[in-house]
Amino acid sequence: MIVINLNRDKLENDRNFYGKECSVDQLKVTKNGYEKYECNVKNITKKKELGKIKYDYADNVTQFELTAAEYEKYAKGVDVFYIYTPECELKYKSNNGILTAAFSGKEEYLYPHRFTENEMEGFKNVVIENSKDKIFATYAFEAPFGAGQTSEGMPKYQDKKGRKLTSDFSVSLKSADGFIEGESIIKSGKYDQLFEDKDFYQKSTTKMTGLVDKFLLFSARLNKNYPDSDVNSYFAILFSILFGYVYCFKKRDIGLIAYAILALYCMLTEFDSPTTHVIIFGAFAMALLWNSRSEEAEEGEENAEK
């Protein structure tokens, strides 16, 4: 495992997608429309302010104000009317990755409204400016604090050079809110699956079936940060044998104390897992059984001598 990590620069490919490869003219508009929302006139309340009649609309989703002229034009004499929020989507794709940006307007309109060409150009510049220093992996990382959170700023996700990886981030403008996602589509090489960040990228299609390859995978799993690491089980087996040996050779108190310390340590650290506890207490039960049989054999020999 140590040798694998020392040779990481030679064995692992660069599967990152770099946002700096995209330029403004390469970012294509794939959508420029609006979201339509139905409003019920029953949710309108009439009010008077400074001698002027106005109307407030409020439901479980949105609230806004209508002037008397807007009420007369869009809401009077109907059961429902609509509000429109402009939305757009920009996209870039290369052999290395995909960059997608979505913007939603902060202002609602009583008539169909889309972003203007100038606004779209502004969004393109915002995407490029904010993506140029980003390094994207393949899969979106699970947000630690609930839905809506992004992986931006999470130092846990790093590449082999220790650089921060991301999959998405948000931007806020005066006229709109944006959400930008990046995805690497570079295929993983054969030995990329030996490293702990293998799940951040496209899975390798090359199977490691040879004897040497199997040994390499076995060694890689000894890294406790590896996604499906076996180090917990190996740790439990090793120390269970050790403490069982101590217990069976008449050092029962020491063996019991050692087992208690091992179990407590596993529960309080990253070694806590069902497999670990099954191995530990299974080995302990076998030690007890072995010891009881040894005592029965000794008693039988003493009786035979008598």
CSV table of C-alpha atoms in Angstrom, one decimal:
chain,number,residue,atom,x,y,z
A,1,MET,CA,0.0,0.0,0.0
A,2,ILE,CA,2.8,2.4,0.8
A,3,VAL,CA,4.6,1.5,-2.4
A,4,ILE,CA,1.4,2.2,-4.4
A,5,ASN,CA,1.0,5.6,-2.9
A,6,LEU,CA,4.7,6.5,-3.4
A,7,ASN,CA,4.2,5.7,-7.1
A,8,ARG,CA,0.9,7.5,-7.5
A,9,ASP,CA,2.3,10.1,-9.9
A,10,LYS,CA,3.4,7.3,-12.3
A,11,LEU,CA,0.4,5.1,-11.9
A,12,GLU,CA,-2.6,7.5,-11.7
A,13,ASN,CA,-3.8,9.4,-14.7
A,14,ASP,CA,-5.0,13.0,-14.6
A,15,ARG,CA,-8.8,12.6,-15.0
A,16,ASN,CA,-9.7,16.1,-14.0
A,17,PHE,CA,-11.8,18.5,-16.1
A,18,TYR,CA,-10.4,22.0,-15.9
A,19,GLY,CA,-12.9,24.9,-16.2
A,20,LYS,CA,-10.2,27.1,-17.7
A,21,GLU,CA,-10.4,25.2,-21.0
A,22,CYS,CA,-13.9,26.7,-21.7
A,23,SER,CA,-14.2,30.2,-23.3
A,24,VAL,CA,-17.1,32.6,-23.7
A,25,ASP,CA,-17.5,31.8,-27.4
A,26,GLN,CA,-17.6,28.1,-26.7
A,27,LEU,CA,-20.4,28.4,-24.2
A,28,LYS,CA,-23.7,27.7,-26.0
A,29,VAL,CA,-27.2,28.8,-25.1
A,30,THR,CA,-29.3,25.6,-24.9
A,31,LYS,CA,-32.4,27.3,-23.3
A,32,ASN,CA,-33.8,30.8,-22.8
A,33,GLY,CA,-37.4,30.7,-21.6
A,34,TYR,CA,-39.4,31.1,-18.5
A,35,GLU,CA,-41.2,29.3,-15.7
A,36,LYS,CA,-44.9,29.7,-15.7
A,37,TYR,CA,-46.7,29.8,-12.3
A,38,GLU,CA,-50.5,29.8,-11.8
A,39,CYS,CA,-52.0,32.2,-9.3
A,40,ASN,CA,-55.6,32.1,-7.9
A,41,VAL,CA,-57.4,35.5,-7.6
A,42,LYS,CA,-58.8,34.3,-4.3
A,43,ASN,CA,-55.4,34.9,-2.8
A,44,ILE,CA,-55.5,38.7,-3.7
A,45,THR,CA,-56.1,41.2,-0.9
A,46,LYS,CA,-57.1,44.8,-1.7
A,47,LYS,CA,-55.5,47.6,0.2
A,48,LYS,CA,-55.2,51.4,0.1
A,49,GLU,CA,-51.9,53.3,0.6
A,50,LEU,CA,-51.6,57.1,0.4
A,51,GLY,CA,-54.8,57.3,-1.4
A,52,LYS,CA,-53.9,54.7,-4.0
A,53,ILE,CA,-55.5,51.3,-4.5
A,54,LYS,CA,-53.1,48.3,-4.5
A,55,TYR,CA,-53.4,44.6,-4.4
A,56,ASP,CA,-51.3,42.1,-2.5
A,57,TYR,CA,-51.0,38.5,-3.7
A,58,ALA,CA,-49.8,35.7,-1.3
A,59,ASP,CA,-49.9,31.9,-1.3
A,60,ASN,CA,-47.7,29.1,0.0
A,61,VAL,CA,-45.1,29.7,-2.7
A,62,THR,CA,-44.9,33.4,-3.6
A,63,GLN,CA,-46.1,36.8,-2.7
A,64,PHE,CA,-46.0,40.1,-4.7
A,65,GLU,CA,-47.9,43.4,-5.2
A,66,LEU,CA,-50.0,44.5,-8.1
A,67,THR,CA,-50.9,48.0,-9.0
A,68,ALA,CA,-54.5,48.9,-9.9
A,69,ALA,CA,-53.6,49.0,-13.6
A,70,GLU,CA,-52.0,45.5,-13.4
A,71,TYR,CA,-55.0,44.1,-11.5
A,72,GLU,CA,-57.4,45.5,-14.1
A,73,LYS,CA,-55.3,44.0,-17.0
A,74,TYR,CA,-54.3,40.6,-15.7
A,75,ALA,CA,-56.5,39.6,-12.7
A,76,LYS,CA,-59.9,41.2,-12.9
A,77,GLY,CA,-62.8,39.0,-14.0
A,78,VAL,CA,-60.7,35.7,-14.1
A,79,ASP,CA,-60.3,32.8,-11.7
A,80,VAL,CA,-56.5,32.4,-12.3
A,81,PHE,CA,-53.7,34.4,-13.9
A,82,TYR,CA,-50.0,33.7,-14.3
A,83,ILE,CA,-46.6,35.0,-13.4
A,84,TYR,CA,-43.4,34.3,-15.3
A,85,THR,CA,-39.8,33.9,-14.1
A,86,PRO,CA,-37.1,34.0,-16.8
A,87,GLU,CA,-34.8,31.0,-17.0
A,88,CYS,CA,-31.9,30.0,-19.2
A,89,GLU,CA,-29.3,27.3,-19.6
A,90,LEU,CA,-25.7,27.4,-21.0
A,91,LYS,CA,-23.6,24.4,-21.9
A,92,TYR,CA,-20.1,23.5,-22.9
A,93,LYS,CA,-18.8,20.0,-23.9
A,94,SER,CA,-15.4,18.7,-24.9
A,95,ASN,CA,-13.6,15.4,-24.8
A,96,ASN,CA,-12.6,16.1,-21.3
A,97,GLY,CA,-15.8,17.3,-19.6
A,98,ILE,CA,-19.2,19.0,-19.6
A,99,LEU,CA,-19.9,22.4,-18.0
A,100,THR,CA,-23.6,23.4,-17.5
A,101,ALA,CA,-24.9,26.6,-16.0
A,102,ALA,CA,-28.5,27.5,-15.2
A,103,PHE,CA,-29.8,30.9,-14.2
A,104,SER,CA,-33.2,31.9,-12.8
A,105,GLY,CA,-34.4,35.5,-12.6
A,106,LYS,CA,-35.1,37.2,-9.3
A,107,GLU,CA,-37.9,39.3,-10.7
A,108,GLU,CA,-41.4,37.9,-11.6
A,109,TYR,CA,-43.4,39.2,-14.5
A,110,LEU,CA,-47.1,39.2,-15.3
A,111,TYR,CA,-46.4,38.4,-18.9
A,112,PRO,CA,-44.0,36.0,-20.7
A,113,HIS,CA,-40.5,37.3,-20.3
A,114,ARG,CA,-37.1,36.0,-21.3
A,115,PHE,CA,-33.5,37.2,-20.6
A,116,THR,CA,-32.2,39.7,-23.1
A,117,GLU,CA,-29.1,39.1,-25.3
A,118,ASN,CA,-27.1,41.5,-23.1
A,119,GLU,CA,-28.1,39.5,-20.0
A,120,MET,CA,-27.2,36.2,-21.7
A,121,GLU,CA,-23.7,37.6,-22.6
A,122,GLY,CA,-23.3,38.7,-19.0
A,123,PHE,CA,-24.2,35.3,-17.7
A,124,LYS,CA,-21.6,33.7,-20.1
A,125,ASN,CA,-18.9,36.0,-18.7
A,126,VAL,CA,-19.9,35.2,-15.1
A,127,VAL,CA,-19.7,31.4,-15.8
A,128,ILE,CA,-16.2,31.7,-17.4
A,129,GLU,CA,-14.9,34.0,-14.7
A,130,ASN,CA,-16.1,31.8,-11.9
A,131,SER,CA,-15.1,28.5,-13.5
A,132,LYS,CA,-11.6,29.3,-14.7
A,133,ASP,CA,-9.9,28.2,-11.4
A,134,LYS,CA,-12.2,25.2,-10.8
A,135,ILE,CA,-11.2,21.6,-11.1
A,136,PHE,CA,-14.1,19.2,-11.7
A,137,ALA,CA,-14.4,15.5,-11.0
A,138,THR,CA,-17.1,13.2,-12.3
A,139,TYR,CA,-19.7,12.7,-9.7
A,140,ALA,CA,-21.6,15.2,-7.6
A,141,PHE,CA,-20.6,14.9,-3.9
A,142,GLU,CA,-23.2,14.4,-1.3
A,143,ALA,CA,-23.9,17.7,0.6
A,144,PRO,CA,-23.1,17.3,4.3
A,145,PHE,CA,-25.7,19.7,5.6
A,146,GLY,CA,-28.8,18.7,3.7
A,147,ALA,CA,-30.4,19.4,0.3
A,148,GLY,CA,-29.4,22.5,-1.5
A,149,GLN,CA,-25.8,22.6,-0.2
A,150,THR,CA,-22.9,22.3,-2.6
A,151,SER,CA,-19.5,20.6,-2.4
A,152,GLU,CA,-17.7,23.9,-3.0
A,153,GLY,CA,-15.1,24.6,-0.3
A,154,MET,CA,-15.0,21.0,1.0
A,155,PRO,CA,-11.3,20.3,1.5
A,156,LYS,CA,-12.0,16.5,1.8
A,157,TYR,CA,-12.2,16.1,-2.0
A,158,GLN,CA,-8.7,16.5,-3.4
A,159,ASP,CA,-6.8,15.1,-6.4
A,160,LYS,CA,-3.4,13.5,-6.2
A,161,LYS,CA,-1.7,16.9,-6.1
A,162,GLY,CA,-3.8,17.9,-3.1
A,163,ARG,CA,-5.9,20.4,-5.1
A,164,LYS,CA,-9.5,20.9,-4.2
A,165,LEU,CA,-12.0,19.3,-6.5
A,166,THR,CA,-15.6,20.3,-6.9
A,167,SER,CA,-18.7,19.2,-8.9
A,168,ASP,CA,-20.9,22.3,-8.6
A,169,PHE,CA,-21.2,25.8,-7.1
A,170,SER,CA,-23.6,28.7,-7.1
A,171,VAL,CA,-23.4,32.4,-8.0
A,172,SER,CA,-25.7,35.2,-7.1
A,173,LEU,CA,-26.2,38.3,-9.3
A,174,LYS,CA,-28.4,41.3,-9.0
A,175,SER,CA,-30.9,40.0,-11.5
A,176,ALA,CA,-30.5,36.3,-11.2
A,177,ASP,CA,-29.3,33.3,-9.2
A,178,GLY,CA,-27.0,30.8,-11.0
A,179,PHE,CA,-26.0,27.2,-10.5
A,180,ILE,CA,-22.9,25.8,-12.3
A,181,GLU,CA,-22.1,22.1,-12.6
A,182,GLY,CA,-18.9,20.5,-14.0
A,183,GLU,CA,-18.3,16.9,-14.9
A,184,SER,CA,-15.2,15.1,-16.0
A,185,ILE,CA,-15.9,12.5,-18.7
A,186,ILE,CA,-12.3,11.2,-19.1
A,187,LYS,CA,-12.2,7.5,-18.8
A,188,SER,CA,-10.2,6.0,-15.9
A,189,GLY,CA,-7.1,4.0,-16.7
A,190,LYS,CA,-6.3,0.5,-15.3
A,191,TYR,CA,-4.4,1.5,-12.2
A,192,ASP,CA,-6.6,4.6,-11.3
A,193,GLN,CA,-8.8,2.2,-9.3
A,194,LEU,CA,-5.9,1.6,-6.8
A,195,PHE,CA,-6.4,5.1,-5.2
A,196,GLU,CA,-8.9,6.4,-2.7
A,197,ASP,CA,-10.4,9.0,-5.1
A,198,LYS,CA,-11.5,6.3,-7.6
A,199,ASP,CA,-15.2,7.0,-7.0
A,200,PHE,CA,-14.8,10.7,-7.9
A,201,TYR,CA,-14.3,9.8,-11.5
A,202,GLN,CA,-15.5,7.5,-14.3
A,203,LYS,CA,-15.1,3.9,-13.4
A,204,SER,CA,-12.4,1.9,-15.1
A,205,THR,CA,-13.6,-0.6,-17.7
A,206,THR,CA,-10.4,-2.7,-17.4
A,207,LYS,CA,-10.7,-5.6,-15.0
A,208,MET,CA,-7.8,-6.4,-12.7
A,209,THR,CA,-7.9,-10.2,-12.8
A,210,GLY,CA,-4.3,-11.3,-12.9
A,211,LEU,CA,-2.4,-12.5,-9.8
A,212,VAL,CA,-0.3,-9.3,-9.6
A,213,ASP,CA,-3.3,-7.1,-10.2
A,214,LYS,CA,-5.3,-8.9,-7.5
A,215,PHE,CA,-2.4,-8.4,-5.1
A,216,LEU,CA,-2.3,-4.7,-5.9
A,217,LEU,CA,-6.0,-4.4,-5.2
A,218,PHE,CA,-5.6,-6.2,-2.0
A,219,SER,CA,-2.8,-3.9,-1.0
A,220,ALA,CA,-4.8,-0.8,-2.0
A,221,ARG,CA,-7.6,-1.8,0.3
A,222,LEU,CA,-5.2,-1.7,3.3
A,223,ASN,CA,-5.5,2.1,3.0
A,224,LYS,CA,-8.2,3.1,5.6
A,225,ASN,CA,-9.4,5.9,3.3
A,226,TYR,CA,-10.1,3.6,0.4
A,227,PRO,CA,-13.8,3.4,-0.4
A,228,ASP,CA,-14.2,-0.3,0.3
A,229,SER,CA,-11.2,-0.7,2.6
A,230,ASP,CA,-10.6,-4.1,4.3
A,231,VAL,CA,-8.2,-2.7,6.9
A,232,ASN,CA,-10.9,-2.9,9.7
A,233,SER,CA,-11.2,-6.6,9.2
A,234,TYR,CA,-7.5,-7.2,9.0
A,235,PHE,CA,-7.0,-5.1,12.1
A,236,ALA,CA,-9.6,-7.1,14.0
A,237,ILE,CA,-8.3,-10.5,12.9
A,238,LEU,CA,-4.7,-9.7,13.8
A,239,PHE,CA,-5.5,-8.4,17.3
A,240,SER,CA,-8.1,-11.0,18.0
A,241,ILE,CA,-5.5,-13.7,17.4
A,242,LEU,CA,-3.0,-11.9,19.5
A,243,PHE,CA,-5.4,-11.4,22.5
A,244,GLY,CA,-6.9,-14.9,22.1
A,245,TYR,CA,-3.3,-16.3,22.3
A,246,VAL,CA,-2.7,-14.3,25.5
A,247,TYR,CA,-6.0,-15.5,27.0
A,248,CYS,CA,-5.5,-19.2,26.2
A,249,PHE,CA,-2.1,-19.3,27.8
A,250,LYS,CA,-3.5,-18.7,31.3
A,251,LYS,CA,-3.3,-14.9,31.2
A,252,ARG,CA,-7.1,-14.7,31.4
A,253,ASP,CA,-7.3,-11.3,33.1
A,254,ILE,CA,-4.9,-9.7,30.7
A,255,GLY,CA,-6.8,-11.3,27.7
A,256,LEU,CA,-10.2,-10.0,29.0
A,257,ILE,CA,-8.8,-6.5,29.6
A,258,ALA,CA,-7.2,-6.5,26.1
A,259,TYR,CA,-10.5,-7.6,24.5
A,260,ALA,CA,-12.4,-4.9,26.3
A,261,ILE,CA,-9.9,-2.2,25.2
A,262,LEU,CA,-10.0,-3.4,21.6
A,263,ALA,CA,-13.8,-3.4,21.5
A,264,LEU,CA,-14.0,0.1,23.1
A,265,TYR,CA,-11.3,1.4,20.7
A,266,CYS,CA,-13.2,0.1,17.7
A,267,MET,CA,-16.4,1.7,18.8
A,268,LEU,CA,-14.8,5.1,19.3
A,269,THR,CA,-12.8,5.2,16.1
A,270,GLU,CA,-13.1,4.6,12.3
A,271,PHE,CA,-12.7,0.9,13.0
A,272,ASP,CA,-16.3,0.7,14.2
A,273,SER,CA,-18.2,-1.6,11.9
A,274,PRO,CA,-20.4,-4.7,12.3
A,275,THR,CA,-17.8,-6.9,10.6
A,276,THR,CA,-15.1,-5.8,13.0
A,277,HIS,CA,-17.3,-6.6,16.1
A,278,VAL,CA,-18.3,-10.0,14.7
A,279,ILE,CA,-14.6,-10.9,14.2
A,280,ILE,CA,-13.6,-9.6,17.6
A,281,PHE,CA,-16.3,-11.2,19.7
A,282,GLY,CA,-16.4,-14.3,17.5
A,283,ALA,CA,-12.6,-14.8,18.1
A,284,PHE,CA,-13.2,-14.2,21.8
A,285,ALA,CA,-15.9,-16.8,22.0
A,286,MET,CA,-13.6,-19.3,20.2
A,287,ALA,CA,-10.9,-18.5,22.8
A,288,LEU,CA,-13.4,-19.3,25.6
A,289,LEU,CA,-14.4,-22.5,23.9
A,290,TRP,CA,-10.8,-23.5,23.3
A,291,ASN,CA,-9.9,-22.7,26.9
A,292,SER,CA,-12.9,-24.7,28.4
A,293,ARG,CA,-11.9,-27.7,26.3
A,294,SER,CA,-8.3,-27.5,27.4
A,295,GLU,CA,-9.5,-27.4,31.0
A,296,GLU,CA,-11.7,-30.5,30.5
A,297,ALA,CA,-8.8,-32.3,28.8
A,298,GLU,CA,-6.5,-31.5,31.8
A,299,GLU,CA,-9.1,-32.7,34.3
A,300,GLY,CA,-9.5,-35.9,32.3
A,301,GLU,CA,-5.8,-36.5,32.4
A,302,GLU,CA,-5.6,-35.8,36.2
A,303,ASN,CA,-8.5,-38.2,36.8
A,304,ALA,CA,-6.8,-40.8,34.7
A,305,GLU,CA,-3.6,-40.5,36.6
A,306,LYS,CA,-5.5,-40.8,39.9
